[in-house]
XYZ file of C-alpha atoms in Angstrom:
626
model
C 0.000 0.000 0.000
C 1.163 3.441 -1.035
C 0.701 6.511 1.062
C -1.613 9.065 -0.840
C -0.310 12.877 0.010
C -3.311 14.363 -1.404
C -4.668 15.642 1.759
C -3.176 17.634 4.596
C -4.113 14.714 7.057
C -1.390 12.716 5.314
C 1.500 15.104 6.118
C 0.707 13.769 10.170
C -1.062 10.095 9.059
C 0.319 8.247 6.216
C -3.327 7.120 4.804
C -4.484 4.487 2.403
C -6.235 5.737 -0.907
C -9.605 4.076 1.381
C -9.292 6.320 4.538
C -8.075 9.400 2.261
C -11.412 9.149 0.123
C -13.037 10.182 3.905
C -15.417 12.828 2.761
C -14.826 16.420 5.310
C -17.603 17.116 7.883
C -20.668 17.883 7.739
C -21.481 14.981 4.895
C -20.672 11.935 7.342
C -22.977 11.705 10.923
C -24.284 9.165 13.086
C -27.239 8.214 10.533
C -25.189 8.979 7.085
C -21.913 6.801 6.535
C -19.260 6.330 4.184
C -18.395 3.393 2.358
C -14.324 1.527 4.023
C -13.321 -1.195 3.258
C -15.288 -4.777 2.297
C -14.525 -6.374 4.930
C -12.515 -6.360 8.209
C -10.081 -8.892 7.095
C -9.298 -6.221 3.951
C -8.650 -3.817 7.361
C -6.671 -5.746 9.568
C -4.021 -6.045 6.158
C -4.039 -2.069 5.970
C -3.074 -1.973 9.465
C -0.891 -4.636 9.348
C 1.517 -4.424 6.360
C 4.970 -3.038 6.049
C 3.447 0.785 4.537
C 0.329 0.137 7.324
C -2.132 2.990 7.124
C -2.078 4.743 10.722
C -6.015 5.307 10.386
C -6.739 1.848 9.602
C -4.794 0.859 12.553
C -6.182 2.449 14.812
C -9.716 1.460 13.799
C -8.402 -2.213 14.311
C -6.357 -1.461 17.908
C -9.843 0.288 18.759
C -11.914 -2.987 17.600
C -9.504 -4.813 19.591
C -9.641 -3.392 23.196
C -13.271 -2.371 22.745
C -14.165 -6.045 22.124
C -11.794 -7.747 24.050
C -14.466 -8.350 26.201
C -16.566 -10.599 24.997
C -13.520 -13.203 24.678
C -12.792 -13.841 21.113
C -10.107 -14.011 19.566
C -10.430 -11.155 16.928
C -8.080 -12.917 14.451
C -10.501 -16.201 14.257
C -13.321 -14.136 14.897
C -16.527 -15.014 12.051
C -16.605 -11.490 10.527
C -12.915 -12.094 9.481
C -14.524 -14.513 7.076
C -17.303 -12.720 5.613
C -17.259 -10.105 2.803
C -19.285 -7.874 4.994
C -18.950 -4.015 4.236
C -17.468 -1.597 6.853
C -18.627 2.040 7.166
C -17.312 4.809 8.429
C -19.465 7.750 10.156
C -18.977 11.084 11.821
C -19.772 12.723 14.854
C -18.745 16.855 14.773
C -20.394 18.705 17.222
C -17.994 21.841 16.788
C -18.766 22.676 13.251
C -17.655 22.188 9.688
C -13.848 21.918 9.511
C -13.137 21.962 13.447
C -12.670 19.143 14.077
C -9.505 17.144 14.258
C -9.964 14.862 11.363
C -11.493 16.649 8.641
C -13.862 18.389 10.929
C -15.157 15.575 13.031
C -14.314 14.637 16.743
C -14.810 11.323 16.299
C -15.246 8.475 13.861
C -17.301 5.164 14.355
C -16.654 2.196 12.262
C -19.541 0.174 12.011
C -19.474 -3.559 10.351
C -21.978 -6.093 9.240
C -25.404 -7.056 9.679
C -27.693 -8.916 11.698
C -30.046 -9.732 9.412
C -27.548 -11.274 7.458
C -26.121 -13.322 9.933
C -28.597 -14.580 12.864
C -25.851 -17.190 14.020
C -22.671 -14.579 14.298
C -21.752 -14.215 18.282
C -22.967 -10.121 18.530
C -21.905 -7.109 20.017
C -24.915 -4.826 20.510
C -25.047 -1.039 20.282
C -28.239 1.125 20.245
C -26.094 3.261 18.009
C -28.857 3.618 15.512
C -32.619 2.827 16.648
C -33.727 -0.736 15.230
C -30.360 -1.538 14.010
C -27.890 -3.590 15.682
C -23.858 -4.366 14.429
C -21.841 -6.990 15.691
C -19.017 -4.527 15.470
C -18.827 -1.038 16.520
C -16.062 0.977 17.508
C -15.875 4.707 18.412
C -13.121 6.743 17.781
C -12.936 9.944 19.709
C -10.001 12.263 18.044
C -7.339 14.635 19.453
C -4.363 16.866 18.890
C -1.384 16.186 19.812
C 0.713 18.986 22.501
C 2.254 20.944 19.269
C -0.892 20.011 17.105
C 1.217 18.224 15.103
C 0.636 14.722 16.249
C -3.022 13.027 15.500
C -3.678 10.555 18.698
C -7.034 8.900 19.477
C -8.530 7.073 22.363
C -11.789 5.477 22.563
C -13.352 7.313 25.461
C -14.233 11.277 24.837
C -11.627 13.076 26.904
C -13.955 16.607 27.786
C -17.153 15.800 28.997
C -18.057 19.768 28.836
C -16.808 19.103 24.711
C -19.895 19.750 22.290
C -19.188 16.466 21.174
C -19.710 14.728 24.230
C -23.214 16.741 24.794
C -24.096 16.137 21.522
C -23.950 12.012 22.014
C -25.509 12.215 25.221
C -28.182 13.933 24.093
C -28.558 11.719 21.156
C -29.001 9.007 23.285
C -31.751 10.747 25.142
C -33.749 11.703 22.601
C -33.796 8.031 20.960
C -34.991 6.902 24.345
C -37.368 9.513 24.598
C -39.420 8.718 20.995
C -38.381 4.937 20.942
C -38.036 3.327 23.928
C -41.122 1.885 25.753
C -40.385 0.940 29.747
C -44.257 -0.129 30.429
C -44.888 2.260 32.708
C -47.797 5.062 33.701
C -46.531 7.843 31.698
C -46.768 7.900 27.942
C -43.837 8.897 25.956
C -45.099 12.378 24.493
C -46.684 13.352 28.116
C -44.609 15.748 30.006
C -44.210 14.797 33.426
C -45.242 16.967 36.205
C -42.472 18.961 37.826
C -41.405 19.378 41.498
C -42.903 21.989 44.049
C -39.616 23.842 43.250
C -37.221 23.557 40.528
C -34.577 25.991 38.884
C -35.096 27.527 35.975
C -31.704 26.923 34.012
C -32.859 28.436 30.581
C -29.955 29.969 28.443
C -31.601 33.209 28.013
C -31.103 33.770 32.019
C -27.585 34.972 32.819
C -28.195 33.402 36.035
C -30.788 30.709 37.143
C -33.607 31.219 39.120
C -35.959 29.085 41.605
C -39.452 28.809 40.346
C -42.393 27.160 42.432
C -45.519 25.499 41.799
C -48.312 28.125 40.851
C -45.880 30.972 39.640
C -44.443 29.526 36.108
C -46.267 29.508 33.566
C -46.288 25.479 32.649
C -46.872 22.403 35.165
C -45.493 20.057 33.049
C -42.116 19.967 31.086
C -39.121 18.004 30.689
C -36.593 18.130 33.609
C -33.223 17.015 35.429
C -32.870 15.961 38.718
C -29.497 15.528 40.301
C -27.508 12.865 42.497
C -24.207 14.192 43.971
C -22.804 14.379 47.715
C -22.976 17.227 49.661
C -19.583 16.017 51.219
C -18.225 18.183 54.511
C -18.375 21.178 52.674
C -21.283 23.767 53.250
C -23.579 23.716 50.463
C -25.736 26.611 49.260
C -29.181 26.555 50.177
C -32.614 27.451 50.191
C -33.851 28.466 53.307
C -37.372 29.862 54.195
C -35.696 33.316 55.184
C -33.514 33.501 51.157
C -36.917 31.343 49.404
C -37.916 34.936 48.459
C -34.303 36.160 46.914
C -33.741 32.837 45.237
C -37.060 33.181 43.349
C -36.811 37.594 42.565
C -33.459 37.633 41.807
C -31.741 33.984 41.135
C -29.121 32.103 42.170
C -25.808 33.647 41.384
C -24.035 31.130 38.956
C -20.181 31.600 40.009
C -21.374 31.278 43.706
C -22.888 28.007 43.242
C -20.922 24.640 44.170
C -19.259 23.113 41.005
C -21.150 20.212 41.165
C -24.526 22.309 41.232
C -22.645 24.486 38.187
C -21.806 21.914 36.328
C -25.204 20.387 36.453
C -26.722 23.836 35.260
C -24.312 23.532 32.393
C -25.305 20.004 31.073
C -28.851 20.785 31.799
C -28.540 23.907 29.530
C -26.594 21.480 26.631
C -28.778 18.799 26.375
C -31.989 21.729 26.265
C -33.581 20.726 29.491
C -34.780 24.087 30.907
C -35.679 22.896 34.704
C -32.941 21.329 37.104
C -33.918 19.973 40.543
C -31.219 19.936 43.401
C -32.088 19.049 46.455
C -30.203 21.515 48.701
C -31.909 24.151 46.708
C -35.500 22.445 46.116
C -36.324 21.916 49.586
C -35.975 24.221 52.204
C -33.178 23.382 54.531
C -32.240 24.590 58.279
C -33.941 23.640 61.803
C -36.962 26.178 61.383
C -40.071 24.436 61.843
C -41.291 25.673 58.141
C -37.920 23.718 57.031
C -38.882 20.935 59.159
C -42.055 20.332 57.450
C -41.309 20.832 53.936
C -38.452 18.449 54.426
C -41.028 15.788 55.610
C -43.705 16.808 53.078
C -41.020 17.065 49.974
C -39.190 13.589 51.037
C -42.263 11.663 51.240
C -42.188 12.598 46.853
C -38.524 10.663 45.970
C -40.375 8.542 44.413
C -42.142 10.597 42.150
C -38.756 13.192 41.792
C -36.525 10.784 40.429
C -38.527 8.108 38.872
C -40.665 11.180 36.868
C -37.505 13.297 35.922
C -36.523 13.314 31.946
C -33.295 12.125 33.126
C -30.871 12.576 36.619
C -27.522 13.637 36.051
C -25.033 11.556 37.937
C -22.337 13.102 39.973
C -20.479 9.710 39.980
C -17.055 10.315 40.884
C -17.306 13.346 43.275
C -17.146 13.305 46.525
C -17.953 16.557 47.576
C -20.564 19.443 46.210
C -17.428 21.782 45.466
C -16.195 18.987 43.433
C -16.604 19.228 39.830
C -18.392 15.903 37.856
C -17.248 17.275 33.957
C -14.046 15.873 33.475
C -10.981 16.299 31.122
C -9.389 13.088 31.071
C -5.033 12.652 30.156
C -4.038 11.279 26.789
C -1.657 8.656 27.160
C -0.144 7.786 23.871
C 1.870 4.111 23.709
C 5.023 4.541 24.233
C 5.674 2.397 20.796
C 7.897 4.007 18.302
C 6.680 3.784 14.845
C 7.955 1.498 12.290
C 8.462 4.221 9.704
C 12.003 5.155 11.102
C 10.643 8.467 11.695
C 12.991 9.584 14.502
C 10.803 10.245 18.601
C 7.636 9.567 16.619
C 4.897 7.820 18.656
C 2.283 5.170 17.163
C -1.141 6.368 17.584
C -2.919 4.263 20.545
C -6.193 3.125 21.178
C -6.718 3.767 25.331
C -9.453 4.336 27.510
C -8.332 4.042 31.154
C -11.418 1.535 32.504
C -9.888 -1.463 33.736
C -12.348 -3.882 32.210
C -13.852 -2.672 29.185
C -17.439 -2.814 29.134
C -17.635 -2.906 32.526
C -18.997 -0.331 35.202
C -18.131 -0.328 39.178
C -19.504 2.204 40.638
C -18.705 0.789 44.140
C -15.477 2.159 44.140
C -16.259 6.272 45.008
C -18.100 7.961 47.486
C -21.104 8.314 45.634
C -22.156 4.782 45.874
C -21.302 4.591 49.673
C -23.799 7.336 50.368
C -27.376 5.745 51.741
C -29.636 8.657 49.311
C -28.014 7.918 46.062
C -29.176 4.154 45.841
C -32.734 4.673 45.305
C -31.878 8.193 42.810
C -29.833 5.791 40.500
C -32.678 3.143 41.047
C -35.781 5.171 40.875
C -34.204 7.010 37.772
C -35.898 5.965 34.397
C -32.881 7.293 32.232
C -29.448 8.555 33.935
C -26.417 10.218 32.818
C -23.710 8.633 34.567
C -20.624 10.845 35.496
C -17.476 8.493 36.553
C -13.827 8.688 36.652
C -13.593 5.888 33.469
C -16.053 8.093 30.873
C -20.130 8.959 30.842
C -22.414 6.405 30.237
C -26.244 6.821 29.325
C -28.718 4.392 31.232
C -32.270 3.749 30.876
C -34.410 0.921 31.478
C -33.540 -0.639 27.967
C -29.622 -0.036 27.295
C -26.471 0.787 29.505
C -24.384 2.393 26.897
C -21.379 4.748 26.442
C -20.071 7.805 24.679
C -18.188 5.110 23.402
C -21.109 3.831 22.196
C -20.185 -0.077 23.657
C -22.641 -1.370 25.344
C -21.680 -2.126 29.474
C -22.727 -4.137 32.672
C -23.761 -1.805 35.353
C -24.383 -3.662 38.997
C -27.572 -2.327 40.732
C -30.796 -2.594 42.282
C -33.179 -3.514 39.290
C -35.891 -1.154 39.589
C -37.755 -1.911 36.659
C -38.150 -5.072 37.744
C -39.628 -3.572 41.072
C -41.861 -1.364 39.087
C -43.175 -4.481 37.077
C -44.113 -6.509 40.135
C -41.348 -8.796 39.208
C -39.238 -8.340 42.393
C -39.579 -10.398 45.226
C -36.853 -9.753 46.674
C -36.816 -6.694 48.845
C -33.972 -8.387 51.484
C -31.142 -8.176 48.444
C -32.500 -4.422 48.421
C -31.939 -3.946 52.352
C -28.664 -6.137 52.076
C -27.347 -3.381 49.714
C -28.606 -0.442 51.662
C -27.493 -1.345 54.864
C -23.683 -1.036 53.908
C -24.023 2.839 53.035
C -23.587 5.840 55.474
C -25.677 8.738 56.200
C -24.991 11.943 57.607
C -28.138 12.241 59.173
C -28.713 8.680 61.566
C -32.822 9.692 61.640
C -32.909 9.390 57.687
C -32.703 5.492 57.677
C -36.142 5.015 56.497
C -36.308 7.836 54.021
C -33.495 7.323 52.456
C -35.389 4.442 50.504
C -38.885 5.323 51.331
C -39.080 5.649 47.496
C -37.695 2.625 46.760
C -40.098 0.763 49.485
C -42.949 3.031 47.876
C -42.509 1.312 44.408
C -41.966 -2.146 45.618
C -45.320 -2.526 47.804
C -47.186 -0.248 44.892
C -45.798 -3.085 42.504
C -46.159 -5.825 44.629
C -49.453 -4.859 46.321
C -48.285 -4.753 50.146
C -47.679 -3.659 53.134
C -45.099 -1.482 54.305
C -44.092 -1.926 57.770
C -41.001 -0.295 58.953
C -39.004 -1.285 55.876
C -40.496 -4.408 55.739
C -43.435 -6.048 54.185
C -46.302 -7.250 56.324
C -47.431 -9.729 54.185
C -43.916 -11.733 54.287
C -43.390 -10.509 57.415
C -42.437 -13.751 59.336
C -39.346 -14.046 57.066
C -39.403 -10.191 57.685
C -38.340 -10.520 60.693
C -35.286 -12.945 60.612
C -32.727 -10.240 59.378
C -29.771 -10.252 61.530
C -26.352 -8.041 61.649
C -22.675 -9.078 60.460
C -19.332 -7.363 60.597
C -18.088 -5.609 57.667
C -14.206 -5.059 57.495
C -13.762 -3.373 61.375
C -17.281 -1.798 60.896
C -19.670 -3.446 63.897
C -23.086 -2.894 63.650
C -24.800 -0.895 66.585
C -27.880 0.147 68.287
C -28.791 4.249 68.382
C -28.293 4.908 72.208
C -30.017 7.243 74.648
C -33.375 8.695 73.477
C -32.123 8.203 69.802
C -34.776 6.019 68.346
C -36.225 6.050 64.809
C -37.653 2.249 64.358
C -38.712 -1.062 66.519
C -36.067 -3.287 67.225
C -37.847 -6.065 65.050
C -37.103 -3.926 62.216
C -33.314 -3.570 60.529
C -33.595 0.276 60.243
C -32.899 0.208 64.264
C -29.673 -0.410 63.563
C -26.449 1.303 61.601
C -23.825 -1.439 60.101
C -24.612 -4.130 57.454
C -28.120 -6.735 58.001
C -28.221 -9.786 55.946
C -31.237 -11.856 55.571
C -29.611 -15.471 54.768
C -31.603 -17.074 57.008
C -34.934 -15.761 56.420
C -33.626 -17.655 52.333
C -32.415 -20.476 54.165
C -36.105 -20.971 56.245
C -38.608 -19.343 54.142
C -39.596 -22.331 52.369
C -39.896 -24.831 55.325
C -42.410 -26.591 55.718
C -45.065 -25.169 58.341
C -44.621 -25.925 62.050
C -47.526 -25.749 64.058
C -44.981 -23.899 66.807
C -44.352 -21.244 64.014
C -45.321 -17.910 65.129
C -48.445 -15.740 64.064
C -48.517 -12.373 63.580
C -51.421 -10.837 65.673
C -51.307 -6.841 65.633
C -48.493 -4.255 63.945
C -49.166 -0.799 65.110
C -47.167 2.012 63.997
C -47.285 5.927 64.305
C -45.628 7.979 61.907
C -43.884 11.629 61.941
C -45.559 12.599 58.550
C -49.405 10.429 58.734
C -49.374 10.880 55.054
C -45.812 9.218 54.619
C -46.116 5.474 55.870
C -42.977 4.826 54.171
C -40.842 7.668 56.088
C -39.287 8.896 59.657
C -42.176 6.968 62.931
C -42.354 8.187 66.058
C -43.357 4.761 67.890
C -43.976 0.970 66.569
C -45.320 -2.691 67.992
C -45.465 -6.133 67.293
C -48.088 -8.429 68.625
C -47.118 -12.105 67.901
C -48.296 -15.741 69.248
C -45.996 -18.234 69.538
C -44.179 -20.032 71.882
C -41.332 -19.121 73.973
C -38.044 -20.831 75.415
C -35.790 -19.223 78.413
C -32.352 -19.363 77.098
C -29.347 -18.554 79.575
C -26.990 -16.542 77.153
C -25.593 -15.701 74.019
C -21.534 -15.290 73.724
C -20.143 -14.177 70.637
C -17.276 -14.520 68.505
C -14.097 -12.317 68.448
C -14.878 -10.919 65.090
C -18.322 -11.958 64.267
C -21.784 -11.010 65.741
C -22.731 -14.654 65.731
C -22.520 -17.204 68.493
C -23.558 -20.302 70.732
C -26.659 -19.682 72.549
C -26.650 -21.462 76.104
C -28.964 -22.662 77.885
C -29.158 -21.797 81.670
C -27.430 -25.270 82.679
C -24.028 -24.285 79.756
C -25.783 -26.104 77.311
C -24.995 -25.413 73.536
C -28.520 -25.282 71.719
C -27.340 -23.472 68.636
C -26.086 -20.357 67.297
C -27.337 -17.017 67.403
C -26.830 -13.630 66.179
C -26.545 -10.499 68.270
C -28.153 -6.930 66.741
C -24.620 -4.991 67.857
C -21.399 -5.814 69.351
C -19.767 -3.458 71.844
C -15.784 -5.135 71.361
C -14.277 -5.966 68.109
C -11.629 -8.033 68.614
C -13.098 -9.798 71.472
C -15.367 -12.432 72.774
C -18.427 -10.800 74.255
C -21.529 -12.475 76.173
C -24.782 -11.250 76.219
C -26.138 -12.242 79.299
C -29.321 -13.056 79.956
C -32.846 -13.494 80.990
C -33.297 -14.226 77.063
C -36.386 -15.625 75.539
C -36.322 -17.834 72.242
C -39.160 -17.130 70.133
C -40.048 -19.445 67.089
C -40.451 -17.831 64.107
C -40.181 -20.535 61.359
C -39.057 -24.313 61.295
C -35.569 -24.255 62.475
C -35.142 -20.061 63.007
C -36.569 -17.573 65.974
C -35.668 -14.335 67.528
C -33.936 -14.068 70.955
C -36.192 -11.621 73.130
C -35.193 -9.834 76.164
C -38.057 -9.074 78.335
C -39.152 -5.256 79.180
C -41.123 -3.545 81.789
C -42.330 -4.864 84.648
C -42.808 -8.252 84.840
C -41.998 -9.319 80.884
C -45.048 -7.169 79.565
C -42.832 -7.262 76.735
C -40.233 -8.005 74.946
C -37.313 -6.301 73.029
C -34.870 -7.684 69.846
């Protein structure tokens, strides 16, 4: 292969007489490509020969670590076979000519079809609605330092770039007119916004708080976002500055980065109303605060899982932290086979350490207790990490990259469908996260518990459900790392002690999977009476001010319950230092050591094989505690 110095591109690439014939931008885009090569076997020899092409080769380098995970071997890979065509498309969000390559900011290379080939092992992209390639690589194009130097990785480097706006919002709007998610809103209904959100339209200099009953529209598209306030102060709305913020704005500069840089991708992807919480509900210790707190709190449910989409502050840990992210080139340090002297091979990178996969386990954002049901609630999400953004809804995980990923979480849609039994794997996960606030533990995932009994058609009980609530009850504690679970002390109370929001440290509900489908005792217990009083009557999902449990069963004295060093299991004795099995204690006091809890303790059947150990309370035993 010759080089062909008919462009300027080929005084910095040597190109083959294919990638020269690359039309300039604006004639290539995401829905109008350009005829490559025949197949990706023709490709891999452009890459590959003595007088490569440097274009080619990175398309192939880019194919390769994209791909790698799906565990093929590229070189005996199906396609490698086939005359299938390859086409090339552009995405220039800067304009004609300002781009790095011929006016675009990136390239994706796009191979095969699936109606050709039903049996082909695929690689799915939602690049273009209905279609679906078994190849697809994204190239995302830079200058080098002295502009001299053309390197490429295949993650966008600027999330504030036009380019990276403009395939976000791409991705929205094909979820927005195609995507169907079964639920109560249809896709051309606006949804209803907030009591308060912030006006972030580009015509304001600065955005301003608007309210329910004082804009001029009730429903239209909006953003709601999930960061961490972190130690730093946050700005607020209070009922003493509610007045200012809605007259004369919020000043812009003065506004934590986070909170700025949501304005800003609000304003680029043409969403006109942004809801923060800091600034949505009144904060501070007033009683007006109190209240709207409660009242605004008990509508999670309806904030996130109604928003147009919720920005995701992924990989910041504080509010003054900014989520838009220019990411570091690093080219391979390779020298190119050319014998052109310090010369550097263009290299495919992107700086995720599995491709295709997502951990968002790994930052503060996913320790925090709030942010489990905002990702989980949300219908579509734009996900802000360290790695690159990725765009979620309920029917694709995808990135700028445009691969498709693996993101671990709670499965709402599932919830929302009545398909998802399993509210303990929900608690499991929720129990491991902090809070600032200790008296938040139930409405932290009110809105989570909200769309589970809604789709499920129960009971919610203090984070349980009262129609499983036998198995309900056999939660118990465990030790996580040096973190030991523990009771709130003094006049601190915010749920029963049957329930797991009583204490702070991880819950697991093992046993209640090991016994729930034992075969009835006639010792197992029955639940009589739950009675439960609530901060906000109108919120049974949020903050209680008292709770009860009436139960029949029977009842065993049991002398004591010593623990393990490390653990918060151990053998239960009976009064005469005989093992009868082992138990589980809500808290331990001493990590590191052995620790008995002595008694009076009362064993209380709950299933065939599993019970609670009671402590009696009041005078005389008039009842029991967990």
């Amino acid at each position: 292969m010759k080089p062909s110095p008919s462009s300027p591109d080929s005084q910095i690439l040597r190109l083959c007489e294919i990638c020269d014939a690359i039309p300039p931008s604006p004639r290539l885009s995401l829905d109008n490509g350009h005829d490559h090569y025949p197949s990706l076997s023709r490709l891999y020899e452009s890459a590959s020969g003595n007088e490569y092409c440097h274009l080619c080769q990175m398309m192939w380098e880019s194919i390769v670590k994209t791909h790698q995970k799906q565990r093929f071997n590229l070189g005996n890979h199906p396609l490698l076979r086939e005359a299938w065509p390859i086409r090339i498309y552009g995405i220039s969000a800067s304009g004609p000519q300002q781009g790095v390559f011929r006016g675009y900011d990136a390239l994706e290379l796009r191979c095969g079809n699936r109606a050709k080939s039903p049996d082909t092992t695929w690689v799915t992209t939602n690049t273009r609605s209905g279609t679906e390639y078994p190849i697809v690589s994204r190239l995302f194009l830079h200058k080098g330092d002295e502009g001299s130097l053309l390197l490429y990785t295949t993650i966008c480097l600027d999330d504030a770039s036009p380019v990276s706006f403009s395939l976000a919002a791409r991705l929205l709007d094909t979820c927005l007119k195609t995507h169907h998610h079964g639920v109560e809103h249809a896709h051309d209904t606006l949804p209803e916004l907030p009591t308060r959100v912030i006006d972030v339209g580009g015509a304001l200099p600065n955005p301003r708080l608007v309210t329910k009953g004082q804009r001029q529209r009730e429903n239209a598209q909006y953003a709601a976002l999930s960061y961490c306030w972190g130690k730093s102060p946050a700005a607020t709305t209070t009922p003493d500055n509610l007045p200012c913020h809605i007259s004369a704005g919020l000043h812009l500069a003065s506004l934590p980065q986070a909170i700025q840089d949501a304005v800003t991708a609000a304003r680029s992807l043409s969403i006109q109303y942004l809801w923060v919480d800091a600034l949505c509900i009144l904060q501070g210790t007033s009683r007006a605060a109190a209240q709207d707190w409660l009242t605004e709190s008990a509508k999670m449910s309806q904030t996130y899982g109604s928003a147009t989409l919720v920005i995701i502050a992924g990989d910041s840990q504080d509010c003054n932290e900014p989520f838009l992210s220019r990411r570091e080139i690093i080219p391979s340090t390779q020298r190119s086979r050319d014998g052109i002297p310090g010369r550097t091979i263009p290299s495919a990178h992107r700086t995720t350490t599995v491709p295709g996969y997502i951990d968002l386990h790994q930052n503060t954002w996913s320790t925090r207790a709030w942010t489990l049901q905002e990702l989980a609630l949300a219908r579509r999400a734009l996900i802000y990490t360290r790695d690159q953004v990725y765009f979620r809804c309920e029917n694709v995980l995808v990135g700028l990259d445009g691969y498709t990923h693996v993101l671990r979480r709670i499965d709402a849609l599932r919830l929302r469908l009545g398909e998802g039994q399993d509210w303990y794997r929900v608690v499991a996960e929720y129990s491991l996260r902090f809070m600032t606030n200790p008296d938040d533990k139930l409405s932290a995932l009110a809105g989570l518990g909200r769309l589970f009994c809604e789709a499920n058609g129960c009971t919610y009980v203090a984070g349980l459900c009262r129609e499983t609530l036998r198995t309900g009850l056999l939660w118990r504690t465990e030790c996580s790392g040096t973190r030991a679970p523990r009771r709130l002390s003094g006049d601190c109370w915010r749920a029963p002690s049957w329930s797991w929001a009583s204490v702070d440290g991880p819950v697991d509900y093992d046993l209640a999977d090991m016994y729930a489908d034992s075969s009835k005792s006639e010792d197992e217990v029955e639940i009589e009476e739950v009675q439960l009083e609530y901060v906000n009557p109108r919120d049974p999902y949020g903050r209680l001010v008292s709770g009860s449990l009436l139960l029949k069963g029977k009842m065993k004295p049991v002398g004591s319950l010593i623990l393990d060093a490390f653990h918060t299991a151990g053998d239960v004795y009976t009064a005469e230092n005989v093992v009868v099995g082992r138990g589980f204690a809500d808290e331990k006091r001493s990590w590191g050591e052995s620790e008995v809890v002595e008694g009076p303790l009362l064993l209380l059947l709950v299933t065939n094989g599993a019970g609670l150990l009671l402590r009696p309370q009041g005078q005389q035993g008039a009842s029991e505690k967990r």
